[in-house]
Short mmCIF file of C-alpha atoms in Angstrom, two decimals:
data_model
loop_
_atom_site.label_atom_id
_atom_site.label_comp_id
_atom_site.label_asym_id
_atom_site.label_seq_id
_atom_site.Cartn_x
_atom_site.Cartn_y
_atom_site.Cartn_z
CA MET A 94 25.18 60.03 119.79
CA VAL A 95 26.81 63.45 120.00
CA LEU A 96 27.43 64.78 123.49
CA VAL A 97 27.02 68.51 123.99
CA VAL A 98 29.59 69.38 126.64
CA SER A 99 29.36 72.93 127.97
CA GLN A 100 32.38 75.13 127.45
CA GLU A 101 32.96 75.40 131.20
CA VAL A 102 32.91 71.64 131.68
CA ARG A 103 35.04 70.96 128.60
CA GLU A 104 37.69 73.46 129.67
CA ALA A 105 37.78 71.96 133.15
CA ILE A 106 38.16 68.41 131.82
CA ASP A 107 40.88 69.47 129.39
CA ALA A 108 42.78 71.31 132.15
CA ARG A 109 42.24 68.43 134.60
CA ARG A 110 40.28 70.58 137.02
CA PRO A 111 37.66 68.95 139.26
CA VAL A 112 34.22 68.28 137.77
CA VAL A 113 31.18 66.74 139.48
CA ALA A 114 28.32 65.18 137.52
CA LEU A 115 24.80 65.82 138.85
CA GLU A 116 21.61 64.07 137.81
CA SER A 117 18.55 66.01 136.65
CA THR A 118 15.72 63.68 137.71
CA ILE A 119 15.61 65.35 141.12
CA ILE A 120 14.94 68.65 139.31
CA ALA A 121 12.22 67.46 136.94
CA HIS A 122 10.55 64.72 138.99
CA GLY A 123 11.82 64.77 142.56
CA LEU A 124 10.72 68.16 143.88
CA PRO A 125 7.75 70.51 143.48
CA ARG A 126 8.05 73.78 141.59
CA PRO A 127 9.59 76.28 142.23
CA ARG A 128 11.72 74.57 144.87
CA ASN A 129 13.16 72.21 142.29
CA LEU A 130 14.97 75.00 140.46
CA GLN A 131 16.13 76.56 143.74
CA VAL A 132 17.66 73.24 144.79
CA ALA A 133 19.27 72.70 141.36
CA LEU A 134 20.98 76.08 141.58
CA GLU A 135 21.91 75.49 145.23
CA LEU A 136 23.60 72.15 144.46
CA GLU A 137 25.61 73.67 141.63
CA ASP A 138 26.64 76.46 144.00
CA VAL A 139 27.78 73.90 146.60
CA VAL A 140 30.06 72.36 143.96
CA ARG A 141 31.48 75.74 143.01
CA ARG A 142 32.13 76.77 146.62
CA GLU A 143 34.30 73.65 146.93
CA GLY A 144 36.34 74.73 143.91
CA ALA A 145 34.88 72.28 141.38
CA VAL A 146 32.74 72.64 138.26
CA PRO A 147 29.16 71.28 138.28
CA ALA A 148 28.03 69.23 135.28
CA THR A 149 24.27 68.76 135.55
CA ILE A 150 23.22 66.28 132.88
CA ALA A 151 20.02 66.09 130.83
CA VAL A 152 18.80 65.34 127.31
CA LEU A 153 17.29 68.32 125.49
CA ASP A 154 15.71 67.95 122.06
CA GLY A 155 17.52 64.68 121.52
CA GLN A 156 20.95 65.99 122.53
CA PRO A 157 22.67 64.78 125.73
CA HIS A 158 24.03 67.81 127.56
CA ILE A 159 26.92 67.60 130.02
CA GLY A 160 26.61 70.84 131.94
CA LEU A 161 23.55 73.08 131.75
CA ASP A 162 23.29 76.86 131.77
CA LYS A 163 20.63 78.64 133.84
CA GLU A 164 18.13 78.75 130.99
CA GLN A 165 18.50 75.01 130.42
CA LEU A 166 18.13 74.31 134.14
CA GLU A 167 14.94 76.39 134.13
CA ARG A 168 13.66 74.39 131.19
CA VAL A 169 14.25 71.05 132.95
CA ALA A 170 12.61 72.41 136.09
CA ASN A 171 9.56 74.04 134.52
CA GLU A 172 8.77 72.49 131.16
CA ASP A 173 5.87 70.05 131.05
CA GLY A 174 6.55 66.74 129.32
CA ILE A 175 10.17 66.31 130.45
CA ARG A 176 10.60 62.54 130.47
CA LYS A 177 12.45 60.43 133.02
CA LEU A 178 15.34 58.70 131.24
CA GLY A 179 17.29 55.67 132.36
CA HIS A 180 20.27 54.51 130.31
CA ARG A 181 18.07 52.18 128.24
CA ASP A 182 15.97 55.20 127.21
CA LEU A 183 18.86 57.24 125.82
CA PRO A 184 18.91 55.78 122.27
CA PRO A 185 15.17 56.26 121.58
CA ALA A 186 15.21 59.69 123.24
CA VAL A 187 18.10 60.81 121.04
CA ALA A 188 16.52 59.33 117.90
CA ALA A 189 13.14 60.92 118.63
CA GLY A 190 14.53 64.32 119.56
CA ALA A 191 12.95 64.00 123.00
CA SER A 192 13.81 65.88 126.17
CA GLY A 193 14.31 64.15 129.48
CA ALA A 194 15.88 64.26 132.90
CA THR A 195 18.51 61.61 133.56
CA THR A 196 18.34 59.04 136.35
CA VAL A 197 21.39 57.59 138.10
CA SER A 198 22.06 55.05 135.35
CA ALA A 199 21.75 57.52 132.47
CA THR A 200 23.73 60.20 134.28
CA ALA A 201 26.54 57.77 135.09
CA GLN A 202 26.73 56.54 131.50
CA LEU A 203 26.80 60.03 129.97
CA ALA A 204 29.23 61.37 132.58
CA ALA A 205 31.66 58.53 131.90
CA LEU A 206 31.39 59.09 128.14
CA ALA A 207 32.29 62.74 128.67
CA GLY A 208 35.28 61.88 130.86
CA VAL A 209 33.76 62.95 134.19
CA ARG A 210 34.87 60.53 136.92
CA VAL A 211 32.89 61.70 139.98
CA PHE A 212 29.11 61.77 140.31
CA ALA A 213 26.95 62.87 143.26
CA THR A 214 23.38 61.73 143.82
CA GLY A 215 20.96 61.10 146.67
CA GLY A 216 20.34 57.37 146.91
CA LEU A 217 20.82 54.52 144.47
CA GLY A 218 18.17 52.18 143.19
CA GLY A 219 18.50 48.53 144.07
CA VAL A 220 16.75 45.22 144.58
CA HIS A 221 13.09 45.66 145.42
CA ARG A 222 11.31 43.92 148.24
CA GLN A 223 9.67 40.63 147.22
CA TRP A 224 12.23 40.28 144.42
CA THR A 225 11.64 36.53 144.28
CA VAL A 226 8.09 37.27 143.16
CA THR A 227 8.49 40.43 141.08
CA GLN A 228 12.08 40.10 139.76
CA ASP A 229 12.21 43.88 140.13
CA GLU A 230 15.73 45.32 140.26
CA SER A 231 16.93 48.81 139.44
CA ALA A 232 18.86 49.28 136.22
CA ASP A 233 21.35 51.29 138.29
CA LEU A 234 23.09 48.12 139.49
CA GLY A 235 23.86 46.59 136.11
CA LEU A 236 25.03 49.90 134.66
CA LEU A 237 27.34 50.58 137.61
CA ALA A 238 28.83 47.10 137.20
CA ARG A 239 30.24 48.14 133.82
CA THR A 240 30.94 51.87 134.23
CA ARG A 241 34.14 53.31 135.71
CA ILE A 242 32.78 56.14 137.81
CA THR A 243 32.84 57.09 141.48
CA VAL A 244 29.34 57.60 142.86
CA VAL A 245 28.83 59.47 146.12
CA CYS A 246 25.44 58.57 147.56
CA ALA A 247 23.59 58.08 150.84
CA GLY A 248 23.22 54.35 150.26
CA VAL A 249 20.09 52.98 148.65
CA LYS A 250 16.52 54.02 149.23
CA SER A 251 15.22 52.46 152.44
CA ILE A 252 12.06 51.28 150.70
CA LEU A 253 14.23 48.66 148.96
CA ASP A 254 15.65 45.32 150.10
CA VAL A 255 18.96 46.64 151.44
CA PRO A 256 20.75 43.34 152.23
CA ALA A 257 19.75 41.89 148.85
CA THR A 258 21.04 45.03 147.13
CA LEU A 259 24.39 44.79 148.91
CA GLN A 260 24.64 41.13 147.95
CA ARG A 261 23.82 41.97 144.34
CA LEU A 262 26.50 44.67 144.24
CA GLU A 263 29.03 42.17 145.58
CA THR A 264 28.04 39.65 142.92
CA LEU A 265 28.39 42.29 140.21
CA GLY A 266 31.86 43.26 141.46
CA VAL A 267 30.97 46.83 142.46
CA THR A 268 33.12 48.15 145.32
CA VAL A 269 31.16 49.70 148.19
CA ALA A 270 32.91 51.74 150.88
CA GLY A 271 31.44 53.67 153.78
CA TYR A 272 32.69 57.22 154.16
CA GLY A 273 33.86 57.59 157.74
CA THR A 274 31.77 54.61 158.81
CA ASP A 275 31.64 50.83 158.60
CA ARG A 276 27.84 50.97 158.36
CA PHE A 277 25.84 51.20 155.15
CA PRO A 278 23.59 54.28 155.25
CA GLY A 279 19.88 54.01 154.56
CA PHE A 280 19.20 57.15 152.51
CA TYR A 281 16.93 58.91 155.04
CA LEU A 282 18.79 57.16 157.86
CA SER A 283 22.44 57.29 158.87
CA ASP A 284 22.53 53.52 159.36
CA SER A 285 20.53 50.95 157.42
CA GLY A 286 21.42 48.26 159.94
CA HIS A 287 23.96 46.62 157.62
CA SER A 288 27.73 46.83 157.48
CA VAL A 289 30.23 47.46 154.69
CA ASP A 290 33.61 45.80 154.22
CA TRP A 291 35.63 48.97 153.60
CA THR A 292 35.82 52.39 155.20
CA LEU A 293 37.40 55.46 153.62
CA ASP A 294 38.05 58.49 155.81
CA SER A 295 39.11 61.27 153.45
CA PRO A 296 38.72 62.46 149.86
CA GLU A 297 42.37 61.60 149.34
CA GLN A 298 41.77 57.98 150.33
CA VAL A 299 38.88 57.76 147.88
CA ALA A 300 41.10 59.19 145.14
CA GLU A 301 43.78 56.59 145.93
CA VAL A 302 41.24 53.80 145.44
CA MET A 303 40.26 55.34 142.10
CA ARG A 304 43.92 55.39 141.04
CA ALA A 305 44.32 51.79 142.15
CA GLN A 306 41.33 50.79 140.01
CA ASP A 307 43.15 52.21 136.98
CA ALA A 308 46.57 50.85 137.89
CA LEU A 309 45.19 47.33 138.33
CA HIS A 310 43.30 47.51 135.03
CA ALA A 311 40.30 46.41 137.09
CA PRO A 312 37.02 45.69 135.30
CA ASP A 313 35.06 48.81 134.45
CA ALA A 314 32.89 48.93 137.54
CA ALA A 315 31.91 51.83 139.75
CA LEU A 316 33.21 52.76 143.18
CA ILE A 317 30.32 53.55 145.50
CA VAL A 318 31.15 55.92 148.32
CA ALA A 319 28.30 55.58 150.83
CA ASN A 320 28.12 58.85 152.73
CA PRO A 321 25.61 58.85 155.61
CA VAL A 322 23.31 61.77 156.27
CA PRO A 323 24.35 63.36 159.60
CA GLU A 324 22.42 61.84 162.51
CA GLU A 325 20.99 65.21 163.50
CA GLN A 326 19.53 65.59 160.00
CA GLN A 327 18.25 62.07 159.45
CA LEU A 328 14.57 61.14 159.54
CA ASP A 329 13.55 59.95 162.99
CA PRO A 330 14.11 56.17 162.83
CA GLY A 331 10.92 55.34 164.71
CA LEU A 332 8.83 57.56 162.46
CA HIS A 333 10.56 56.10 159.40
CA ALA A 334 9.82 52.50 160.44
CA ARG A 335 6.18 53.23 161.21
CA VAL A 336 5.42 55.22 158.06
CA LEU A 337 7.31 52.81 155.79
CA ALA A 338 5.32 49.87 157.18
CA ASP A 339 2.09 51.78 156.51
CA ALA A 340 3.29 52.65 152.99
CA LEU A 341 4.13 49.05 152.14
CA ARG A 342 0.73 47.93 153.42
CA ALA A 343 -1.08 50.63 151.40
CA CYS A 344 0.91 49.67 148.30
CA GLU A 345 -0.23 46.06 148.59
CA GLU A 346 -3.84 46.98 149.35
CA GLU A 347 -4.06 49.30 146.34
CA GLY A 348 -2.41 46.81 144.00
CA VAL A 349 0.45 49.11 143.03
CA THR A 350 3.09 47.19 141.05
CA GLY A 351 6.13 47.60 138.79
CA GLN A 352 7.62 51.05 138.20
CA ALA A 353 4.75 52.67 140.12
CA VAL A 354 5.90 51.19 143.44
CA THR A 355 8.87 53.48 144.15
CA PRO A 356 7.11 56.83 143.50
CA PHE A 357 4.08 55.60 145.46
CA LEU A 358 6.19 54.72 148.50
CA LEU A 359 8.30 57.87 148.36
CA ASP A 360 5.21 60.07 148.03
CA HIS A 361 3.62 58.27 150.98
CA LEU A 362 6.73 58.93 153.07
CA VAL A 363 6.76 62.63 152.22
CA ARG A 364 3.06 63.10 152.99
CA HIS A 365 2.97 61.06 156.18
CA THR A 366 6.14 62.53 157.67
CA ASP A 367 4.93 66.09 156.97
CA GLY A 368 7.82 66.59 154.58
CA ALA A 369 10.50 65.43 157.02
CA SER A 370 11.62 62.66 154.67
CA LEU A 371 12.14 65.21 151.89
CA GLU A 372 14.26 67.40 154.17
CA ALA A 373 16.39 64.38 155.13
CA ASN A 374 16.74 63.55 151.44
CA LEU A 375 17.94 67.06 150.63
CA ALA A 376 20.35 67.08 153.57
CA ALA A 377 21.86 63.85 152.23
CA VAL A 378 22.14 65.23 148.69
CA ARG A 379 23.87 68.41 149.87
CA GLY A 380 26.39 66.40 151.85
CA ASN A 381 27.03 64.07 148.93
CA VAL A 382 27.55 66.93 146.50
CA ARG A 383 30.00 68.62 148.87
CA LEU A 384 31.97 65.41 149.38
CA ALA A 385 31.97 64.62 145.65
CA ALA A 386 33.53 68.01 144.91
CA ARG A 387 36.27 67.33 147.45
CA ILE A 388 36.90 63.86 145.98
CA ALA A 389 37.06 65.32 142.46
CA THR A 390 39.61 67.84 143.69
CA ALA A 391 41.73 65.13 145.31
CA TRP A 392 41.48 63.03 142.13
CA THR A 393 42.70 65.81 139.86
CA ARG A 394 45.67 66.53 142.13
CA GLY A 395 47.05 63.02 141.66
#
C-alpha cells in the first residue's frame, strides 16, 4: 500500500512541525451537504490558526491520502458512492481502486503509518449496549490497542455502554486521561457519569506522557485524551436522557440490529432534539481539533 502524503504534510513531518490528522467520515457520512464541506474547511482552518498543519485522511481511487487539497475535500463531500472505511476495509479498497472516507480506526492506522502522532475526532466507538447478546464492539478499540497515536476526543458516543467501554480499554492497555477533568465525557455531554484515573491539564503535560510512552518502550497503544464539550455547549442532559431512551426503544421495536444500530440512534437524536445534538457534536469536534493542534505543537517542541 502506497501512501500519498501531500507536500505540505510531508514537509511538516520532515521539519518536525506540528501536524494533526483528521478523519473524513464526518465529511462524507456525518453531515448533510453543503454543510459537510463547510465544516471540513472550518476544521482545517482551526488547525492552521493554532499553527499546525491539517492532514485530513481519505482513500481516493485506491490510494490512501494523508492530507487533502480543496478539490479532494470537495470530492469526499459531494461525490456519491464514497464508502465508509474502517481499518479492515483498507486492503480491499486499495486493491479495488475504491474511494472511501476513513473512520477512527482507518484514520488512526494511516496517520501512524505516515508518522503523524496526533489525531482529532469527535467521539470514539466502543462496546455496544447488550454486548452479552450481540457481541457488538467497535473496531476502534482493538486498533487503538496496537497503534501508537494520541487521540483527542470527547469520550465515546453516549448511545454506547460507557462503563463497559472504559473497562475494555483498560483490559486492552489503552491509557485514558481526562483533559482538565477527572470525569469521562459523554460525547454530547460534558460528563458521562464515570470517572477516569488520570487528569492532564495542559498540552505540555500530554506531550510529556507521549514522550514517556516512547522512553519506556511501552506497547504500541494509543493515548486517549478525553476532552469534554464545554457545559454551555453540551446537549441538555434531561433532553438527552429522554430522547436516547425513546431512540433505544424505537430501535428495539423496529428490529434494527448490527451496523445499522449506531446510525439509527444518532439520526433519531438529531431529529428529536431539533438538531441540538448535532450542534453539540460539532462544538466538541471544534474543541478537540483546537486542543489537538496545541498538543501537536507541544510534542514537536520536545
